[in-house]
PDB file of C-alpha atoms in Angstrom:
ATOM      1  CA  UNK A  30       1.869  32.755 -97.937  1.00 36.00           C
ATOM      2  CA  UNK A  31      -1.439  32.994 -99.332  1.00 37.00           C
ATOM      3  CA  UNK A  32      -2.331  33.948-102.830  1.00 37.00           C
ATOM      4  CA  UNK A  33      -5.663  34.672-103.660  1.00 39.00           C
ATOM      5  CA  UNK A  34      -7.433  35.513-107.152  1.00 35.00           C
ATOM      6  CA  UNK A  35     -11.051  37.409-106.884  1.00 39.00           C
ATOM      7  CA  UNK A  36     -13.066  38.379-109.783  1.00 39.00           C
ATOM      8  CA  UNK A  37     -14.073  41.729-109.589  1.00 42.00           C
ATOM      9  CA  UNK A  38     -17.844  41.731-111.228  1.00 40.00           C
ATOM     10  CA  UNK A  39     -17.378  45.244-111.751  1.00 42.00           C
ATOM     11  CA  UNK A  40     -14.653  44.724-114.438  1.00 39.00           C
ATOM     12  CA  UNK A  41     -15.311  41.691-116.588  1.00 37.00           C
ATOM     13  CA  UNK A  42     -12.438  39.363-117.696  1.00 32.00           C
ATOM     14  CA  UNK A  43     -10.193  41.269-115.572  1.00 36.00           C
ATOM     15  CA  UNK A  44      -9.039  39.689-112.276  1.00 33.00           C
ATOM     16  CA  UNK A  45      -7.234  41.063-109.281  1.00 50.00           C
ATOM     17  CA  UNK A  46      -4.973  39.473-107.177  1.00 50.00           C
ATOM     18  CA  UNK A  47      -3.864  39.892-103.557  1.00 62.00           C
ATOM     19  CA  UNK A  48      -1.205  38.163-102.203  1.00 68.00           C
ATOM     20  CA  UNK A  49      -1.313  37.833 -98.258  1.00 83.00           C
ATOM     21  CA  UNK A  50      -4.233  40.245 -97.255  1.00 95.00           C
ATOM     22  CA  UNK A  51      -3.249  43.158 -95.080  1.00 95.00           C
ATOM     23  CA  UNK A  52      -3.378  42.384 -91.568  1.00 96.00           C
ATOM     24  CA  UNK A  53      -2.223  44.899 -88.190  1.00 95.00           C
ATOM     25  CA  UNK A  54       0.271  43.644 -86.337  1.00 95.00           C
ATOM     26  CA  UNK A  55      -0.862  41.949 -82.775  1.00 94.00           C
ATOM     27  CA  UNK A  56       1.849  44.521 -81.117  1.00 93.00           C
ATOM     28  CA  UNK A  57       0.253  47.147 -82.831  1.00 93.00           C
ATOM     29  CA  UNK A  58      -3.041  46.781 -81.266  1.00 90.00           C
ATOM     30  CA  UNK A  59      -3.938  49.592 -78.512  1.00 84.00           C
ATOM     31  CA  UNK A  60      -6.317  48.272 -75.938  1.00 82.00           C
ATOM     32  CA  UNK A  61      -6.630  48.622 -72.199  1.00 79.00           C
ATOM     33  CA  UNK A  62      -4.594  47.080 -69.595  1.00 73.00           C
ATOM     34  CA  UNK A  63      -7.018  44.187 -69.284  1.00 76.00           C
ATOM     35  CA  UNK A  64      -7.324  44.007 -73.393  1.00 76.00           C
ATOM     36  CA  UNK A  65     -10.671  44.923 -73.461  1.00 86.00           C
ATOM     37  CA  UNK A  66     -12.469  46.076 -76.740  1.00 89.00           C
ATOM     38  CA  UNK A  67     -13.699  49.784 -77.120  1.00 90.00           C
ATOM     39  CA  UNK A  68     -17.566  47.861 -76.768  1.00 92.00           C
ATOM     40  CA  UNK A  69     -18.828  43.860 -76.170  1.00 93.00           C
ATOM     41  CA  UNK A  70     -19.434  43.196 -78.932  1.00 95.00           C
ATOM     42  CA  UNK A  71     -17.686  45.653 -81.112  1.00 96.00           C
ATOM     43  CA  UNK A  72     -18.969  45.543 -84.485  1.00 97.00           C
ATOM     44  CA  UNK A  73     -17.365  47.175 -88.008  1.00 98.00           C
ATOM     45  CA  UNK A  74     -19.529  47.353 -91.534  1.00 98.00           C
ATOM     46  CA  UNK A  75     -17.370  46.988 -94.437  1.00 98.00           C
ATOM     47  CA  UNK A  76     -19.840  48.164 -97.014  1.00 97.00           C
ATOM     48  CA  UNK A  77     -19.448  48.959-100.869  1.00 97.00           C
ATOM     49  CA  UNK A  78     -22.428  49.447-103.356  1.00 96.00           C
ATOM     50  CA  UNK A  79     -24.203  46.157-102.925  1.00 97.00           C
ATOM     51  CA  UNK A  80     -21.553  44.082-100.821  1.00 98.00           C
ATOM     52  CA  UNK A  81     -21.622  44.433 -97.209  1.00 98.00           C
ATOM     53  CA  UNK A  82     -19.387  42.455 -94.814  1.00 98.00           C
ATOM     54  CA  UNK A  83     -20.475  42.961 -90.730  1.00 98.00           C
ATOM     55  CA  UNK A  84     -17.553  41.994 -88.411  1.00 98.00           C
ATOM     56  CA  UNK A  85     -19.024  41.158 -85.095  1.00 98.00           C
ATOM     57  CA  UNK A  86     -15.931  40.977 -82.377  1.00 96.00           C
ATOM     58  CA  UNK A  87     -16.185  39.626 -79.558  1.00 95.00           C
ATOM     59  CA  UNK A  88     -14.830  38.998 -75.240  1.00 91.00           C
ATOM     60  CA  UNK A  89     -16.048  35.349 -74.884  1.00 87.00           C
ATOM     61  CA  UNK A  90     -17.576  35.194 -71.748  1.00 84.00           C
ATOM     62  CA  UNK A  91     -16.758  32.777 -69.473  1.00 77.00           C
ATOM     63  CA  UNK A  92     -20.448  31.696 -68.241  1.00 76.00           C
ATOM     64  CA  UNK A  93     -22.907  30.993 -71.040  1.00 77.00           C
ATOM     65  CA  UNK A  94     -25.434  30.804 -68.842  1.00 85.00           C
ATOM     66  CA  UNK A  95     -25.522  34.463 -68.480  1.00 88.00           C
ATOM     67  CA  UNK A  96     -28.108  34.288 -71.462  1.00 92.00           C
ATOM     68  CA  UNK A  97     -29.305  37.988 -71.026  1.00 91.00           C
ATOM     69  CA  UNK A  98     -26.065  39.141 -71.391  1.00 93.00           C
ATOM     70  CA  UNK A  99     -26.078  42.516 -73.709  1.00 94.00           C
ATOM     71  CA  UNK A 100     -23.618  40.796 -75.778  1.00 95.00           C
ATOM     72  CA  UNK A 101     -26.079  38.247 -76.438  1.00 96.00           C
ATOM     73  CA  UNK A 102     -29.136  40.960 -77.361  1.00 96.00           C
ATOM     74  CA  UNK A 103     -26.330  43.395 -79.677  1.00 97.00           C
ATOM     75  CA  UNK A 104     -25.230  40.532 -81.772  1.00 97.00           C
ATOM     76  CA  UNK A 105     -28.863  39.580 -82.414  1.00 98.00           C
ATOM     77  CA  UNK A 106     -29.806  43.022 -82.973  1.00 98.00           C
ATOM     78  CA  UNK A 107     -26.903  43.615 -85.589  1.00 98.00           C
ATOM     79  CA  UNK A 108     -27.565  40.474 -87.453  1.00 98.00           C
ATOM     80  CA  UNK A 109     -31.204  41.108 -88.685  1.00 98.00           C
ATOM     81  CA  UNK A 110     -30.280  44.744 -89.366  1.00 97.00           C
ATOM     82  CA  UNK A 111     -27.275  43.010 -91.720  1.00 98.00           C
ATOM     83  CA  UNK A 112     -29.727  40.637 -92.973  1.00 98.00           C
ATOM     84  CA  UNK A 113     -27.195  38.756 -93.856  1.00 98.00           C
ATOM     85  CA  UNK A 114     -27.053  35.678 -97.471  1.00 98.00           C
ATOM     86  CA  UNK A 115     -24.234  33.353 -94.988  1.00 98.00           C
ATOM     87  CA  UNK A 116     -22.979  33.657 -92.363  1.00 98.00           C
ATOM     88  CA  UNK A 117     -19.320  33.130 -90.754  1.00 98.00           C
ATOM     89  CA  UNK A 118     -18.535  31.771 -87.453  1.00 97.00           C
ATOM     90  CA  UNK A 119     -15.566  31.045 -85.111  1.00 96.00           C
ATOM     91  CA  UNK A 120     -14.294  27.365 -83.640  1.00 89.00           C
ATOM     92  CA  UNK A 121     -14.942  24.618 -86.264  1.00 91.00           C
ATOM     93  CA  UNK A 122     -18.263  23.652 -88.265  1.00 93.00           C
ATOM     94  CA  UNK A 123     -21.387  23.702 -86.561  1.00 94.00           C
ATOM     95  CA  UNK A 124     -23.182  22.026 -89.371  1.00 91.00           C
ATOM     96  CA  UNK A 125     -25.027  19.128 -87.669  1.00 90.00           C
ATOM     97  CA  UNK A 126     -25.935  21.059 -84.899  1.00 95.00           C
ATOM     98  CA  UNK A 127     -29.571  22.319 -84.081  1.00 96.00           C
ATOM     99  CA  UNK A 128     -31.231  24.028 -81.303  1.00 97.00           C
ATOM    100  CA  UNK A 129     -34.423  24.107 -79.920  1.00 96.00           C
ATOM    101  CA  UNK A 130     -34.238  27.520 -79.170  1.00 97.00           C
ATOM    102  CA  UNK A 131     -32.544  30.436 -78.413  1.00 96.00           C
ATOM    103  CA  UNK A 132     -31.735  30.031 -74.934  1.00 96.00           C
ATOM    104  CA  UNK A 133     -30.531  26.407 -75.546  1.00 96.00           C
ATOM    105  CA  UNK A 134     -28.358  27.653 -78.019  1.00 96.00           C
ATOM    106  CA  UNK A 135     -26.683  30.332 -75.822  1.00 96.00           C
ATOM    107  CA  UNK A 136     -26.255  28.125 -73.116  1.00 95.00           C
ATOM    108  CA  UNK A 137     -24.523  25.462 -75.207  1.00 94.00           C
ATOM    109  CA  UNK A 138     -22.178  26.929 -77.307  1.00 94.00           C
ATOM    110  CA  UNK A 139     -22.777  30.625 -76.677  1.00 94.00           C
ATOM    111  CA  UNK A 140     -21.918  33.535 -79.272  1.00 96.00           C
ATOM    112  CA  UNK A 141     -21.124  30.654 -81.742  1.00 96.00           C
ATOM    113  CA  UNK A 142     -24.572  28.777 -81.143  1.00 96.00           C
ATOM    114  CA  UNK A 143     -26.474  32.004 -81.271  1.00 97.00           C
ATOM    115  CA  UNK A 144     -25.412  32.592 -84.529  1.00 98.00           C
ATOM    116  CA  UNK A 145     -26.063  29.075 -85.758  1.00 98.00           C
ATOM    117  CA  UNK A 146     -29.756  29.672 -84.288  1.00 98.00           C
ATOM    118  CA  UNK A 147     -29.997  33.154 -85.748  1.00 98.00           C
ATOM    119  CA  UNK A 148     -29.025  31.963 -89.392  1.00 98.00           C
ATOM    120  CA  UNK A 149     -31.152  29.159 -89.123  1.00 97.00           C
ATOM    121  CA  UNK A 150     -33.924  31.109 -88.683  1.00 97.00           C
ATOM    122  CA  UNK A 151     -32.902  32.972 -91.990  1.00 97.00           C
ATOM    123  CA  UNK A 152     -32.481  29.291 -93.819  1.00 97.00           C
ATOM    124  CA  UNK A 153     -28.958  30.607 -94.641  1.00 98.00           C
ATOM    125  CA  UNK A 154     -24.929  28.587 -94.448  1.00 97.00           C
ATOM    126  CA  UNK A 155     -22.593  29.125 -91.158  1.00 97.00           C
ATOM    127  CA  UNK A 156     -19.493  28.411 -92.073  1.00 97.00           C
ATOM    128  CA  UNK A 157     -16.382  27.989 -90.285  1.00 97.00           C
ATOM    129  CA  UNK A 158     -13.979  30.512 -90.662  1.00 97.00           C
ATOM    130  CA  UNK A 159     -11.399  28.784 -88.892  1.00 96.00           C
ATOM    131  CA  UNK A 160      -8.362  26.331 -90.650  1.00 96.00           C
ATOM    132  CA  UNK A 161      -8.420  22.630 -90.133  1.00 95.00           C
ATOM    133  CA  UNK A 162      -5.366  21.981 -87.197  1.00 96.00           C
ATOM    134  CA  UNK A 163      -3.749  19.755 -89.901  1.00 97.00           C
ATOM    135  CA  UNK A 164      -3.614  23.212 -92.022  1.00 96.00           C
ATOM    136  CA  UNK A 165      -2.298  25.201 -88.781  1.00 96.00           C
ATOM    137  CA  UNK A 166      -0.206  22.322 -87.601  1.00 97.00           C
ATOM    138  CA  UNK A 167       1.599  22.610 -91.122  1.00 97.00           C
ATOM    139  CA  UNK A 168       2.300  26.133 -91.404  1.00 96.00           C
ATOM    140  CA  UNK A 169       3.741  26.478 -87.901  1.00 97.00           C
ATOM    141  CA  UNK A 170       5.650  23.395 -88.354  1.00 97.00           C
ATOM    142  CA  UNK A 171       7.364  25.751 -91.122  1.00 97.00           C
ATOM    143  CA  UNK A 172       8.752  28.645 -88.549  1.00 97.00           C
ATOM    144  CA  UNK A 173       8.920  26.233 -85.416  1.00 97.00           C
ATOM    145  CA  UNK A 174      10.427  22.780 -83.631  1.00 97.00           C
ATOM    146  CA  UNK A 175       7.218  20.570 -82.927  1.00 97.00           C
ATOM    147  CA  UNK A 176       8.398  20.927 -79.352  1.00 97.00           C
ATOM    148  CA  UNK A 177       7.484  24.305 -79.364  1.00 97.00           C
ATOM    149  CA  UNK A 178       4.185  24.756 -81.236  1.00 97.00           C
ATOM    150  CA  UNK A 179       2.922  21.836 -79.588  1.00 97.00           C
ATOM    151  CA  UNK A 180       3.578  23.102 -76.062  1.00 97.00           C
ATOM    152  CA  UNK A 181       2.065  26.112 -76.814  1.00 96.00           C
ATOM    153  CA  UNK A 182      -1.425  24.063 -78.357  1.00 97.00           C
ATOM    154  CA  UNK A 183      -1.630  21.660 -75.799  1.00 97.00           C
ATOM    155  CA  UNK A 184      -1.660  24.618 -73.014  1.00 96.00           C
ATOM    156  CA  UNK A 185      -3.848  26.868 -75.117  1.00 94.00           C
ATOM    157  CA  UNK A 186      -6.593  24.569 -76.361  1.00 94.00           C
ATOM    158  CA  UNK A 187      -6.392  21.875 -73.743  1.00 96.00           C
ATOM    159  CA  UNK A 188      -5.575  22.854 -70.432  1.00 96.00           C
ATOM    160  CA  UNK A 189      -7.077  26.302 -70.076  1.00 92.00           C
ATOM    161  CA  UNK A 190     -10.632  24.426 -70.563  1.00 90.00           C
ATOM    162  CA  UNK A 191      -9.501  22.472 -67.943  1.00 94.00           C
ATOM    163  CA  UNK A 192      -8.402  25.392 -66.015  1.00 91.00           C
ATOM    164  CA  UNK A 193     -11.620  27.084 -66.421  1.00 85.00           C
ATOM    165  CA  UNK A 194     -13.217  23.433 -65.523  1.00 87.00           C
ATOM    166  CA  UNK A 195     -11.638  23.268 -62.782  1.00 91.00           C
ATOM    167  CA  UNK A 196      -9.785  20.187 -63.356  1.00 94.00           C
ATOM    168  CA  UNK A 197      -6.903  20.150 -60.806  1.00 93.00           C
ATOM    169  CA  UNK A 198      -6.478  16.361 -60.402  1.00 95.00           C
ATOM    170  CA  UNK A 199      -3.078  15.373 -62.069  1.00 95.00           C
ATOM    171  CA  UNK A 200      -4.533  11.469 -63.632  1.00 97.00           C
ATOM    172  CA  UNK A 201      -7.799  13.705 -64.724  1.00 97.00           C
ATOM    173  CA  UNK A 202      -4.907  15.740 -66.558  1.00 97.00           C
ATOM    174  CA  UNK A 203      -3.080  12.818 -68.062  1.00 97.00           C
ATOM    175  CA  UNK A 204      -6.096  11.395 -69.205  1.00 98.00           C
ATOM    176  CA  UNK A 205      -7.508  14.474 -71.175  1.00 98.00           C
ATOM    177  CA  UNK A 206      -3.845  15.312 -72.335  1.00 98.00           C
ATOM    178  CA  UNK A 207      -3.523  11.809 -73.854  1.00 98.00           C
ATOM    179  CA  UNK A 208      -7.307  11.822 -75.244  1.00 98.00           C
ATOM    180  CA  UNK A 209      -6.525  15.524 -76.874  1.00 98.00           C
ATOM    181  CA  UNK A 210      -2.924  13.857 -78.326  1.00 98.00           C
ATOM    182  CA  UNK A 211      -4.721  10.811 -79.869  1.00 98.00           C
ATOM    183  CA  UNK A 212      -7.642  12.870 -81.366  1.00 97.00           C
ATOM    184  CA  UNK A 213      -6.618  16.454 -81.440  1.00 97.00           C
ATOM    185  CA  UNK A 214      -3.303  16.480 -82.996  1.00 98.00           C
ATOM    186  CA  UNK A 215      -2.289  12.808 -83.926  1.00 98.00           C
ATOM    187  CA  UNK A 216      -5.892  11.934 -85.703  1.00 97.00           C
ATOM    188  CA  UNK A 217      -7.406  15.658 -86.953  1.00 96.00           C
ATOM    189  CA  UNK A 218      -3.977  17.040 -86.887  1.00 97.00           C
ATOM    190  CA  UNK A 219      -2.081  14.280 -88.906  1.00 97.00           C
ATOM    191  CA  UNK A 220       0.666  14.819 -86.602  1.00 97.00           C
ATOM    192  CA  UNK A 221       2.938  11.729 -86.070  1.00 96.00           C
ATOM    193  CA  UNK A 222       4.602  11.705 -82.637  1.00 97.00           C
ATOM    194  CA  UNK A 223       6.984   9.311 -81.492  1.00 97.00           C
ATOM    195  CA  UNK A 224       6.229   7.094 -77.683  1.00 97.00           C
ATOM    196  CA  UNK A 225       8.208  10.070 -75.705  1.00 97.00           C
ATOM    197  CA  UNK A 226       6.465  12.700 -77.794  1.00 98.00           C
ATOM    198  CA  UNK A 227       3.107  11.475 -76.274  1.00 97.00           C
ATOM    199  CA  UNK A 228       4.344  11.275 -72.868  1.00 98.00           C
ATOM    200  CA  UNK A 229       3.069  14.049 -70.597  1.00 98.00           C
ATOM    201  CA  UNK A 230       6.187  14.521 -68.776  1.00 97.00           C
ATOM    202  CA  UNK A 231       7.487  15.173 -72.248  1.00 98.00           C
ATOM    203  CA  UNK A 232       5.020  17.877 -72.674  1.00 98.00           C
ATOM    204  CA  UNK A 233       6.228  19.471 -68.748  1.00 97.00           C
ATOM    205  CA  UNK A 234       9.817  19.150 -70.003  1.00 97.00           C
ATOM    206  CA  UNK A 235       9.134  21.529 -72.803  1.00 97.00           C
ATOM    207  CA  UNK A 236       6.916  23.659 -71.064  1.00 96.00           C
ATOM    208  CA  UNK A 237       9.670  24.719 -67.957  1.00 95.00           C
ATOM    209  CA  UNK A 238      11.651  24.976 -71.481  1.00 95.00           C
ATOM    210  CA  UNK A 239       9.654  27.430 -73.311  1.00 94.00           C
ATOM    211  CA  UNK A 240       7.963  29.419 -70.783  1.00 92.00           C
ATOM    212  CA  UNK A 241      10.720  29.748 -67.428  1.00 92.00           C
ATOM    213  CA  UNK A 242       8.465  27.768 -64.820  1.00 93.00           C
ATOM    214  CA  UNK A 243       6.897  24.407 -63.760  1.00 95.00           C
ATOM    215  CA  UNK A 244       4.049  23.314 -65.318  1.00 95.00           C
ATOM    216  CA  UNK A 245       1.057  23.785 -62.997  1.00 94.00           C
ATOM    217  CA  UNK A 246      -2.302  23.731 -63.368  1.00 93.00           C
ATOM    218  CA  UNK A 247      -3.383  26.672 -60.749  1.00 91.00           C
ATOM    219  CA  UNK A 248      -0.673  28.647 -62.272  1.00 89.00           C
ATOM    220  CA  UNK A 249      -1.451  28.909 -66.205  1.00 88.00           C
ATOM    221  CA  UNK A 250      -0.895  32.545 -67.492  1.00 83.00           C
ATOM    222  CA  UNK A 251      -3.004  33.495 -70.188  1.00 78.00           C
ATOM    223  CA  UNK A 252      -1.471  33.993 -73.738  1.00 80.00           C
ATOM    224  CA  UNK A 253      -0.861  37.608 -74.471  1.00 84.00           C
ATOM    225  CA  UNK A 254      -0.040  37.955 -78.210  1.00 86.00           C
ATOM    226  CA  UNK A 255       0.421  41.623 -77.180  1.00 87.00           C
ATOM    227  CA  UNK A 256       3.470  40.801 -75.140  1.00 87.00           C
ATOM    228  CA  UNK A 257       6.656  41.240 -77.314  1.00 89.00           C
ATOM    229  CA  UNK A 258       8.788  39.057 -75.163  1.00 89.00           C
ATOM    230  CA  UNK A 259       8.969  35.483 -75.181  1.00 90.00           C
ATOM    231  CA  UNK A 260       9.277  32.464 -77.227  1.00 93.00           C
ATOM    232  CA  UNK A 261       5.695  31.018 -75.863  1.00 94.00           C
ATOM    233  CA  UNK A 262       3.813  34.783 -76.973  1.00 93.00           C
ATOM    234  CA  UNK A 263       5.351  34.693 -80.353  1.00 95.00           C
ATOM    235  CA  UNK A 264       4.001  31.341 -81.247  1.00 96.00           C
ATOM    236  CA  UNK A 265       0.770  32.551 -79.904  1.00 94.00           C
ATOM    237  CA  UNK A 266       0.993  35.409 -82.005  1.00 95.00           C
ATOM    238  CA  UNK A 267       1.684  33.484 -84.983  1.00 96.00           C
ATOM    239  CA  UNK A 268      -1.138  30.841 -84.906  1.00 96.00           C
ATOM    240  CA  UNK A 269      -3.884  33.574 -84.524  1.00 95.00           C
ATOM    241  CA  UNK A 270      -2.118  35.321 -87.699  1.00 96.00           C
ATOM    242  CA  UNK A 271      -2.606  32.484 -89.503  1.00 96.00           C
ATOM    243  CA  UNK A 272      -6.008  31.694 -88.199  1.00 96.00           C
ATOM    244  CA  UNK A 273      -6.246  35.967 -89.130  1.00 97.00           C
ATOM    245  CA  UNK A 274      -5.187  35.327 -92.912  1.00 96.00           C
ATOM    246  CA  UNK A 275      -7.336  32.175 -93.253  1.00 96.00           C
ATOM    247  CA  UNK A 276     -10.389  33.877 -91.978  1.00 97.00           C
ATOM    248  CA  UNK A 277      -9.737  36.465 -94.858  1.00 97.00           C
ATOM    249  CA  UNK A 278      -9.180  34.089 -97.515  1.00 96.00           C
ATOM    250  CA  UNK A 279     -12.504  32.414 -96.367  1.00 97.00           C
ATOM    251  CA  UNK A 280     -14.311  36.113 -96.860  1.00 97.00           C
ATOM    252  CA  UNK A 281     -12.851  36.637 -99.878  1.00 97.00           C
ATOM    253  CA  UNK A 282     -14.310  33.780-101.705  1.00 96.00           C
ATOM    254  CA  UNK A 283     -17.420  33.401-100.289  1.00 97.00           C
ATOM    255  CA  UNK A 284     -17.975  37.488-101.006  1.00 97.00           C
ATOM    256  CA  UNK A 285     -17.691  36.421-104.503  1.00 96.00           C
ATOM    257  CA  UNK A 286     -21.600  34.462-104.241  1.00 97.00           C
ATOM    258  CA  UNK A 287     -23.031  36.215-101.439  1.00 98.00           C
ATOM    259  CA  UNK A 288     -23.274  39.744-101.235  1.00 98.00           C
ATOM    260  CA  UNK A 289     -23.497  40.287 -97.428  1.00 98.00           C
ATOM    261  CA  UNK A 290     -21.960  38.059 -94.730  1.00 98.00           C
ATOM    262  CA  UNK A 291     -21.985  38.176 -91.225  1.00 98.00           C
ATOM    263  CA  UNK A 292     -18.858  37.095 -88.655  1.00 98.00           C
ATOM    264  CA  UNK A 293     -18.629  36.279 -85.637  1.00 97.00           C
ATOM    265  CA  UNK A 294     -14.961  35.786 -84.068  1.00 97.00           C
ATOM    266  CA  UNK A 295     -13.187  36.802 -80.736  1.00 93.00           C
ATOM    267  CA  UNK A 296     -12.894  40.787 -81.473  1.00 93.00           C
ATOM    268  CA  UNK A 297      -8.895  41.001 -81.501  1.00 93.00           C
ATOM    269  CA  UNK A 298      -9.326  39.322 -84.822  1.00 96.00           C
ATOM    270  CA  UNK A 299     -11.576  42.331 -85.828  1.00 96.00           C
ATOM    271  CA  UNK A 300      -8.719  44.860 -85.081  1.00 96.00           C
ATOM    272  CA  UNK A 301      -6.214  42.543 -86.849  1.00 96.00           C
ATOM    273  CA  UNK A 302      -8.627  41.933 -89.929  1.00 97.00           C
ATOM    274  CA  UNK A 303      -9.921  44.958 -90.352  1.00 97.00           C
ATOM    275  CA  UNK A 304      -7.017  46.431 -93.305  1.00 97.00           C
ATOM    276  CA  UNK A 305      -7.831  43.075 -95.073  1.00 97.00           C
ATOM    277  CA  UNK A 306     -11.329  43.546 -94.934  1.00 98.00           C
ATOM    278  CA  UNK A 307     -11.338  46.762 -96.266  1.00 98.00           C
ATOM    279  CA  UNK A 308      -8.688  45.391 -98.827  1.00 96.00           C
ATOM    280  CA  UNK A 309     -11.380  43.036 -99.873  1.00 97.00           C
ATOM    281  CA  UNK A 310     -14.786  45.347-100.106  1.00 97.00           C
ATOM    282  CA  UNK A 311     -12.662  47.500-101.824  1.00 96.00           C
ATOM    283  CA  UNK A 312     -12.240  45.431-104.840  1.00 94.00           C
ATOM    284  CA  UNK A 313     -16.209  45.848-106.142  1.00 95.00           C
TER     285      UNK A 313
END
């Protein structure tokens, strides 16, 4: 649970206090059959008197290279109308990271490295909106075995890129899986595993466990938080609502010092965040 204290300028030596920002539930979400937002990117202002939040959602596109893209041209569009004093962005910090131009930024690290380049340009902060994986680790070692969460990591953060990489050789697997173990969860995650923990035939063991089939490459499913059924969709639920209240948290303090911020995260997190958000503009 989070607890939060903001200072509402509006009211001095008074503060307010919200205790786990509003969020909609994932299975509460209407969307197509394919999950598709109402627009690419879809974009909410949360605006009151002088504070202005912009919530830029987003489909991540599988090709960056598509650098035309009208995702690409809307998000640029919407952030120097917002004009924004800091910006937030999805996916870790992207402090140390320049570009030597627009293009190069797009092509690298997409949606995320446009923004980097576009607040750059402003001289203003991007800062990640996203918790540590020791801080996510934690919480969902609190509601689940590590069998479970871990299965559910490892196949959401490590072998869909290699999925989408096309990665189908089985010691090209092994490899990344144990590099992603040793750096990933073990060293960022402060995660101690035991020698059979690391194993990757470990991992398959709890993955025919936890989701009904053999582990294979060519036959990954994609997560579907919307899907009510299933152990494996649940957890996956419940690591993007705690990656949901974190993000709010984040925009709650940094609203305090900057009066208009700009985000940039995968749009289902817009449709979740959007109670909070008003929850938190509503305070000044």
């Amino acid at each position: 649970m989070f607890f939060l204290i903001c200072c509402n300028k509006n009211q001095k030596n008074k503060t307010s206090v919200i205790q786990n920002l509003k969020t909609k539930s994932y299975l509460d979400i209407k969307l197509d059959s394919f999950g598709h937002l109402p627009s690419n990117p879809y974009i909410i202002e949360f605006k009151k008197k002088e504070k202005s939040i912009t919530f830029c959602g987003v489909e991540h596109l599988t090709n960056n290279s598509d650098v035309t893209n009208k995702m690409f041209k809307e998000i640029e569009k919407s952030f120097l109308k917002a004009n924004p004093s800091i910006a937030i962005n999805e996916g870790g910090s992207v402090d140390g990271k320049k570009y030597a131009s627009k293009k190069e930024a797009i092509l690298k690290d997409g949606e995320i490295g446009l923004l980097k380049y576009l607040s750059d340009s402003l001289k203003i902060k991007t800062i990640n909106g996203d918790p540590e994986i020791d801080y996510e680790l934690k919480e969902l070692s609190k509601l689940y075995p590590k069998k479970e969460f871990l299965t559910y990591l490892i196949t959401e953060r490590l072998l869909w890129s290699l999925y989408d990489s096309k990665v189908t050789n089985y010691d090209s697997i092994v490899s990344n899986y144990n590099k992603f173990l040793a750096n990933y969860i073990i060293k960022k995650g402060k995660l101690s595993l035991s020698p059979n923990e690391k194993t990757f035939d470990y991992f398959k063991k709890n993955y025919q466990e936890l989701v009904g089939r053999p582990f294979e490459i060519n036959s990954l499913k994609p997560t579907n938080p919307f899907d009510k059924n299933g152990k494996f969709q649940e957890i996956g639920r419940k690591s993007k609502e705690i990656r949901d209240q974190f993000l709010l948290q984040k925009t709650n303090e940094l609203l305090k010092t900057n009066n208009r911020i700009y985000i940039v995260f995968g749009g289902w997190h817009l449709l979740t965040c959007e109670p909070g958000m008003h929850q938190i503009i509503n305070q000044y």
